[in-house]
Coordinates of C-alpha atoms in Angstrom, one line a residue:
M1 CA 129.8 118.3 200.6
D2 CA 132.6 116.7 199.1
K3 CA 130.7 113.2 198.0
K4 CA 134.1 111.5 196.4
P5 CA 134.9 109.9 199.8
I6 CA 131.7 108.4 200.0
Y7 CA 131.9 107.0 196.3
T8 CA 135.0 105.4 197.1
A9 CA 134.0 104.2 200.0
T10 CA 131.2 103.1 197.9
K11 CA 133.1 101.3 195.6
I12 CA 135.7 99.8 198.2
L13 CA 132.3 98.3 199.8
L14 CA 131.1 96.9 196.9
S15 CA 135.0 95.4 195.9
I16 CA 134.4 93.5 199.6
G17 CA 131.4 92.1 198.0
L18 CA 132.4 91.2 194.5
L19 CA 135.3 89.5 196.1
L20 CA 133.0 87.1 198.3
L21 CA 131.1 85.7 195.3
L22 CA 134.3 85.5 193.3
F23 CA 135.8 83.3 196.1
L24 CA 133.0 81.0 196.4
I25 CA 133.2 80.8 192.5
N26 CA 136.1 80.0 192.8
I27 CA 135.5 77.5 195.1
S28 CA 132.8 75.7 193.7
I29 CA 134.7 75.3 190.3
G30 CA 137.3 72.0 189.7
S31 CA 137.4 68.8 187.3
V32 CA 134.8 66.8 190.4
H33 CA 131.5 68.5 190.4
I34 CA 129.8 69.8 194.0
P35 CA 126.6 71.5 194.6
F36 CA 127.0 75.1 195.0
G37 CA 124.6 74.3 197.5
D38 CA 126.2 71.8 199.3
I39 CA 129.3 74.1 199.0
L40 CA 127.1 77.0 201.3
D41 CA 126.0 74.5 203.6
A42 CA 129.4 72.5 204.3
L43 CA 130.5 76.7 205.2
A44 CA 127.4 77.1 207.3
G45 CA 128.8 73.7 209.1
G46 CA 126.5 71.4 208.0
D47 CA 127.4 68.2 206.5
M48 CA 127.9 67.2 202.7
A49 CA 126.7 64.4 200.8
K50 CA 129.9 62.6 200.1
K51 CA 132.1 62.5 202.5
S52 CA 135.2 63.1 199.5
W53 CA 133.4 66.1 198.5
Q54 CA 134.1 68.2 201.8
T55 CA 137.9 66.2 201.9
I56 CA 137.9 68.4 198.2
L57 CA 136.5 71.2 199.9
F58 CA 138.4 71.7 202.9
Q59 CA 141.7 70.9 201.9
Y60 CA 142.4 72.0 198.6
R61 CA 139.6 74.4 196.8
I62 CA 139.6 77.0 200.8
P63 CA 143.3 76.5 200.8
K64 CA 144.0 77.6 197.0
A65 CA 141.4 79.7 197.1
F66 CA 143.4 81.5 200.4
T67 CA 147.3 81.0 198.7
A68 CA 144.9 83.1 195.0
L69 CA 143.8 85.8 197.8
V70 CA 147.1 86.2 199.7
A71 CA 149.3 86.3 196.3
G72 CA 147.4 88.7 194.6
V73 CA 147.5 91.4 197.3
G74 CA 151.1 90.8 198.0
L75 CA 152.2 91.1 194.7
S76 CA 149.7 94.1 193.5
V77 CA 150.6 96.2 195.9
S78 CA 153.8 95.5 195.6
G79 CA 153.6 96.9 191.9
L80 CA 151.7 100.1 193.3
Q81 CA 154.6 101.2 195.7
M82 CA 157.0 100.7 192.6
Q83 CA 155.2 102.4 190.6
S84 CA 154.2 105.6 192.6
F85 CA 157.5 106.0 194.1
F86 CA 159.8 105.1 190.7
R87 CA 156.5 107.8 189.1
N88 CA 157.0 105.2 186.7
P89 CA 154.1 103.3 185.0
L90 CA 155.7 100.0 184.5
A91 CA 157.3 99.6 187.4
G92 CA 156.7 96.0 189.2
P93 CA 158.0 92.8 191.6
Y94 CA 159.7 91.8 188.9
V95 CA 162.0 95.1 188.3
L96 CA 164.5 95.5 191.4
G97 CA 165.1 91.5 190.0
I98 CA 163.5 90.2 193.2
S99 CA 161.3 87.5 191.8
S100 CA 164.1 86.9 189.9
G101 CA 166.3 86.0 192.7
A102 CA 163.6 84.1 194.2
G103 CA 163.4 82.1 190.6
L104 CA 167.8 81.6 191.0
G105 CA 167.5 80.3 194.4
V106 CA 164.9 77.8 193.4
A107 CA 166.6 76.8 190.6
L108 CA 169.7 76.0 192.4
L109 CA 168.4 73.5 194.6
I110 CA 166.4 72.0 191.9
L111 CA 169.2 71.9 189.3
G112 CA 172.1 71.9 191.4
G113 CA 170.5 68.4 192.3
S114 CA 172.6 66.7 189.8
A115 CA 175.6 67.9 190.5
F116 CA 175.4 68.0 194.4
G117 CA 173.5 64.8 194.4
W118 CA 170.8 65.2 195.9
S119 CA 166.7 65.3 194.9
L120 CA 163.9 66.9 196.0
T121 CA 161.7 64.3 194.5
N122 CA 161.3 60.1 195.3
S123 CA 161.0 57.6 192.7
T124 CA 157.4 58.0 191.9
G125 CA 158.2 61.8 191.2
N126 CA 156.4 63.1 193.8
Y127 CA 158.3 65.8 196.6
L128 CA 159.8 64.2 199.7
S129 CA 158.4 65.6 202.6
W130 CA 161.5 68.3 202.6
G131 CA 160.9 69.6 199.1
I132 CA 158.5 71.9 199.2
W133 CA 159.9 73.8 202.4
G134 CA 163.7 73.6 200.5
V135 CA 161.6 75.1 197.6
I136 CA 160.0 77.8 199.8
I137 CA 163.6 78.2 201.6
A138 CA 165.2 78.4 198.8
G139 CA 163.5 80.9 196.8
S140 CA 162.9 83.1 199.8
A141 CA 166.8 82.8 200.2
G142 CA 166.8 83.8 196.6
A143 CA 164.4 86.9 197.3
I144 CA 166.4 88.1 200.2
L145 CA 169.8 88.1 198.5
I146 CA 168.8 90.5 195.6
L147 CA 167.1 92.7 198.5
L148 CA 170.5 93.0 200.8
L149 CA 172.0 93.8 197.4
M150 CA 169.7 96.7 196.0
S151 CA 169.7 97.4 199.6
F152 CA 173.5 97.9 199.4
T153 CA 173.0 100.0 196.2
A154 CA 170.1 102.2 197.6
W155 CA 172.9 102.7 200.1
K156 CA 175.2 104.2 198.2
V157 CA 173.4 105.4 194.7
R158 CA 171.1 108.3 195.5
N159 CA 168.9 108.1 192.3
S160 CA 166.1 106.5 191.8
A161 CA 166.0 105.8 188.0
T162 CA 169.1 104.6 188.6
L163 CA 168.3 102.2 191.1
L164 CA 165.4 101.3 188.5
I165 CA 168.2 100.7 185.8
I166 CA 170.3 98.4 188.3
G167 CA 167.4 96.3 189.7
L168 CA 167.2 95.3 185.8
M169 CA 170.1 94.3 186.2
F170 CA 169.9 92.3 189.2
G171 CA 166.8 90.3 187.3
S172 CA 169.2 89.8 183.8
A173 CA 172.2 88.1 185.8
S174 CA 169.7 86.0 187.7
G175 CA 167.9 84.9 184.0
A176 CA 171.4 84.3 182.9
I177 CA 172.6 82.2 186.1
V178 CA 169.0 80.5 185.8
S179 CA 169.6 79.5 182.1
V180 CA 173.4 78.1 182.7
L181 CA 171.5 75.8 185.1
S182 CA 169.1 74.8 183.1
Y183 CA 171.4 73.4 180.3
F184 CA 173.6 71.9 181.9
G185 CA 170.5 70.4 184.3
N186 CA 169.0 66.7 183.8
A187 CA 165.7 66.1 182.3
E188 CA 163.8 64.9 185.4
D189 CA 165.3 68.5 187.4
L190 CA 164.3 70.9 184.1
K191 CA 160.7 69.5 184.2
L192 CA 160.8 70.0 188.1
F193 CA 161.6 73.8 187.7
T194 CA 160.0 74.5 184.4
I195 CA 156.7 73.3 186.1
W196 CA 157.4 75.6 189.7
S197 CA 158.6 78.3 187.3
M198 CA 154.8 77.7 185.5
G199 CA 153.2 79.4 189.0
S200 CA 150.5 77.4 190.9
L201 CA 148.5 77.9 194.1
G202 CA 147.6 74.7 195.0
G203 CA 149.8 72.0 197.1
I204 CA 150.2 74.7 199.9
S205 CA 149.3 73.1 203.5
G206 CA 147.5 75.2 206.3
G207 CA 150.4 75.3 207.8
Q208 CA 152.7 76.9 205.2
L209 CA 149.9 79.2 204.4
Q210 CA 149.5 80.5 208.0
V211 CA 153.1 81.2 207.3
F212 CA 152.5 82.8 204.1
A213 CA 149.8 84.8 205.1
G214 CA 151.6 86.1 208.4
V215 CA 155.0 87.3 206.0
T216 CA 152.4 89.4 203.3
L217 CA 151.0 91.3 206.6
L218 CA 154.3 91.4 208.2
G219 CA 155.2 93.2 204.9
M220 CA 151.9 95.6 204.5
I221 CA 152.8 97.6 207.8
P222 CA 155.8 100.0 205.8
V223 CA 152.2 100.3 203.4
L224 CA 150.5 101.8 205.7
L225 CA 152.4 103.9 207.7
Q226 CA 154.1 105.7 204.7
I227 CA 150.1 106.3 203.0
K228 CA 151.3 109.7 202.7
S229 CA 154.4 109.8 201.3
Y230 CA 153.2 108.0 198.3
N231 CA 151.1 110.6 197.7
A232 CA 153.8 112.8 197.8
M233 CA 155.9 111.5 195.9
L234 CA 153.8 111.8 192.5
M235 CA 154.8 115.6 192.4
G236 CA 158.3 114.0 192.5
E237 CA 161.0 113.7 194.5
R238 CA 162.0 117.9 195.9
Y239 CA 158.4 118.2 196.5
A240 CA 158.5 115.4 198.8
K241 CA 161.5 116.7 200.2
S242 CA 159.9 120.0 201.0
M243 CA 157.1 118.4 202.7
G244 CA 159.4 116.5 205.3
I245 CA 159.4 113.1 203.8
N246 CA 162.7 111.2 204.1
V247 CA 162.9 110.3 200.7
N248 CA 165.5 107.8 201.3
A249 CA 164.3 106.3 204.4
L250 CA 161.2 105.8 202.1
R251 CA 163.2 104.0 199.7
W252 CA 164.6 101.7 201.8
T253 CA 160.8 101.1 203.4
M254 CA 159.8 100.1 199.9
I255 CA 162.2 97.6 199.0
L256 CA 162.1 96.1 202.1
S257 CA 158.3 95.7 201.7
T258 CA 158.0 95.0 198.1
G259 CA 160.9 92.2 198.8
V260 CA 159.1 90.9 201.6
M261 CA 155.7 90.6 200.0
A262 CA 157.0 90.2 196.5
G263 CA 159.8 87.6 197.0
S264 CA 157.4 85.0 199.7
A265 CA 154.4 84.9 196.9
T266 CA 157.0 83.9 194.2
A267 CA 158.4 81.6 196.7
F268 CA 155.2 80.0 197.7
C269 CA 153.8 80.2 194.3
G270 CA 156.2 80.4 190.9
P271 CA 156.7 83.5 189.1
I272 CA 153.0 85.1 188.9
A273 CA 153.6 87.8 185.7
F274 CA 151.4 90.8 185.1
I275 CA 149.7 91.0 188.3
G276 CA 151.9 93.7 189.9
I277 CA 152.3 95.9 186.9
A278 CA 148.7 95.7 185.4
V279 CA 146.2 96.0 188.4
P280 CA 147.2 99.3 190.4
H281 CA 147.0 100.9 186.7
L282 CA 143.0 99.3 186.5
A283 CA 142.5 100.4 190.0
R284 CA 143.0 104.3 189.1
I285 CA 140.8 103.4 185.9
L286 CA 137.9 102.1 188.3
F287 CA 138.5 104.2 191.2
R288 CA 139.3 107.6 189.3
T289 CA 141.5 108.5 192.4
S290 CA 145.5 108.9 193.1
D291 CA 144.9 109.5 195.9
H292 CA 146.6 106.4 197.5
K293 CA 144.3 106.0 200.9
A294 CA 141.9 104.6 198.5
L295 CA 144.2 103.0 195.9
F296 CA 146.1 100.6 198.2
P297 CA 143.0 99.0 199.4
A298 CA 141.8 98.6 196.0
T299 CA 144.7 97.3 194.1
A300 CA 144.6 95.1 196.8
L301 CA 141.1 94.0 196.4
I302 CA 141.4 93.9 192.7
G303 CA 144.3 91.9 192.6
A304 CA 142.8 89.9 195.0
G305 CA 140.1 88.7 192.3
F306 CA 142.7 89.7 189.9
L307 CA 144.3 86.0 190.8
L308 CA 140.7 84.2 192.6
V309 CA 139.3 84.9 188.6
S310 CA 142.3 83.8 186.7
D311 CA 142.8 80.0 188.8
A312 CA 139.3 79.5 188.3
I313 CA 139.8 80.3 184.4
S314 CA 143.0 77.8 184.8
Q315 CA 140.6 74.5 186.5
L316 CA 139.2 74.6 182.6
P317 CA 135.4 73.6 184.5
G318 CA 134.5 70.4 182.7
F319 CA 137.6 68.9 182.5
A320 CA 140.4 66.6 184.5
E321 CA 143.6 69.1 183.2
T322 CA 144.5 72.2 185.1
L323 CA 146.5 75.0 183.6
P324 CA 149.2 77.1 185.3
V325 CA 148.5 80.1 186.9
N326 CA 151.1 81.9 185.6
I327 CA 149.8 81.0 181.9
I328 CA 146.1 82.1 182.0
T329 CA 147.6 85.5 184.1
S330 CA 150.2 86.4 181.1
L331 CA 147.2 85.4 178.7
F332 CA 145.0 88.1 180.4
G333 CA 147.6 90.8 181.4
A334 CA 149.3 91.0 178.3
P335 CA 146.2 92.2 176.1
L336 CA 144.9 94.3 179.5
V337 CA 148.3 95.9 179.9
I338 CA 148.0 96.6 175.9
W339 CA 144.3 97.7 176.5
L340 CA 145.2 99.9 178.9
I341 CA 147.6 101.4 177.5
L342 CA 145.6 102.6 174.3
K343 CA 142.7 103.5 177.0
R344 CA 145.0 106.1 178.7
N345 CA 148.1 108.6 178.9
F346 CA 149.3 107.0 182.2
I347 CA 152.1 109.3 181.8
S348 CA 149.8 112.3 182.8
D349 CA 149.8 109.9 186.1
F350 CA 152.8 110.5 186.9

């Protein structure tokens, strides 16, 4: 009897349990100390000793933790799709230029304000009521623009490696335009854009979180329908075609899915690096499999957990200050990628 599926199912169940534990740890950490027992009582429907604790828990910490879960799943699954399709261990959401496109949309909105006469903030420096939605819509529009360009390119270019290079060029061009806008932007707008570009999981309301989760769920549908196709792609396009896989259709669904999930994550949370590249490799090492039936749920769980841990560290327990989450993912992600490269020859996986 083949025991591998049982081992894989056991690991996934253990990962779900660990993710729940990380979720509880995440919502128990913050500048205001809340006893862990009170948090468990509140989650069970009880009252907390202080009303302010209830407000902090339900209106700030829990939505932020759910945002980390959704963003972690979207970015990591996007990275796995790209690595499997392009058969390239360095592929990730940034490679197709989709995250850069979202950044370009936000830069045009924020840094273009001084040129066109609008402002997203009031006199106290806080976002106006439409400001947050404006940033989200601008980020999504930028991601969709790059997505459309990539879709047109995918229609003209059949070679996946060429498509990968063109995606890198779209990302470089978007970055150059953002640099020009930054050079001419005023100090206040530049500060606002810099804060957004550092990434943040806070400040997303319940309604915005529902939209974010719904869009990410929509992007997951093509993934669930194409699992067998990704397994075939590991043997190369020719083998996949010989197995009856429509590689061109898979390319389109991959672009749409990664565009929707990575683009929405960047639009709602700002750029978050390394999740898309590092987590799929971590899933391959921990689960010791290349079967996407196990890799997709494993990558989603590890990605969500990785971002929950990064967010908990960014809280700087014991201090009132909070670091941008993108700094934490980069600080831990870069050494992790180096360690993974030294530990294992990834070329053998592709």
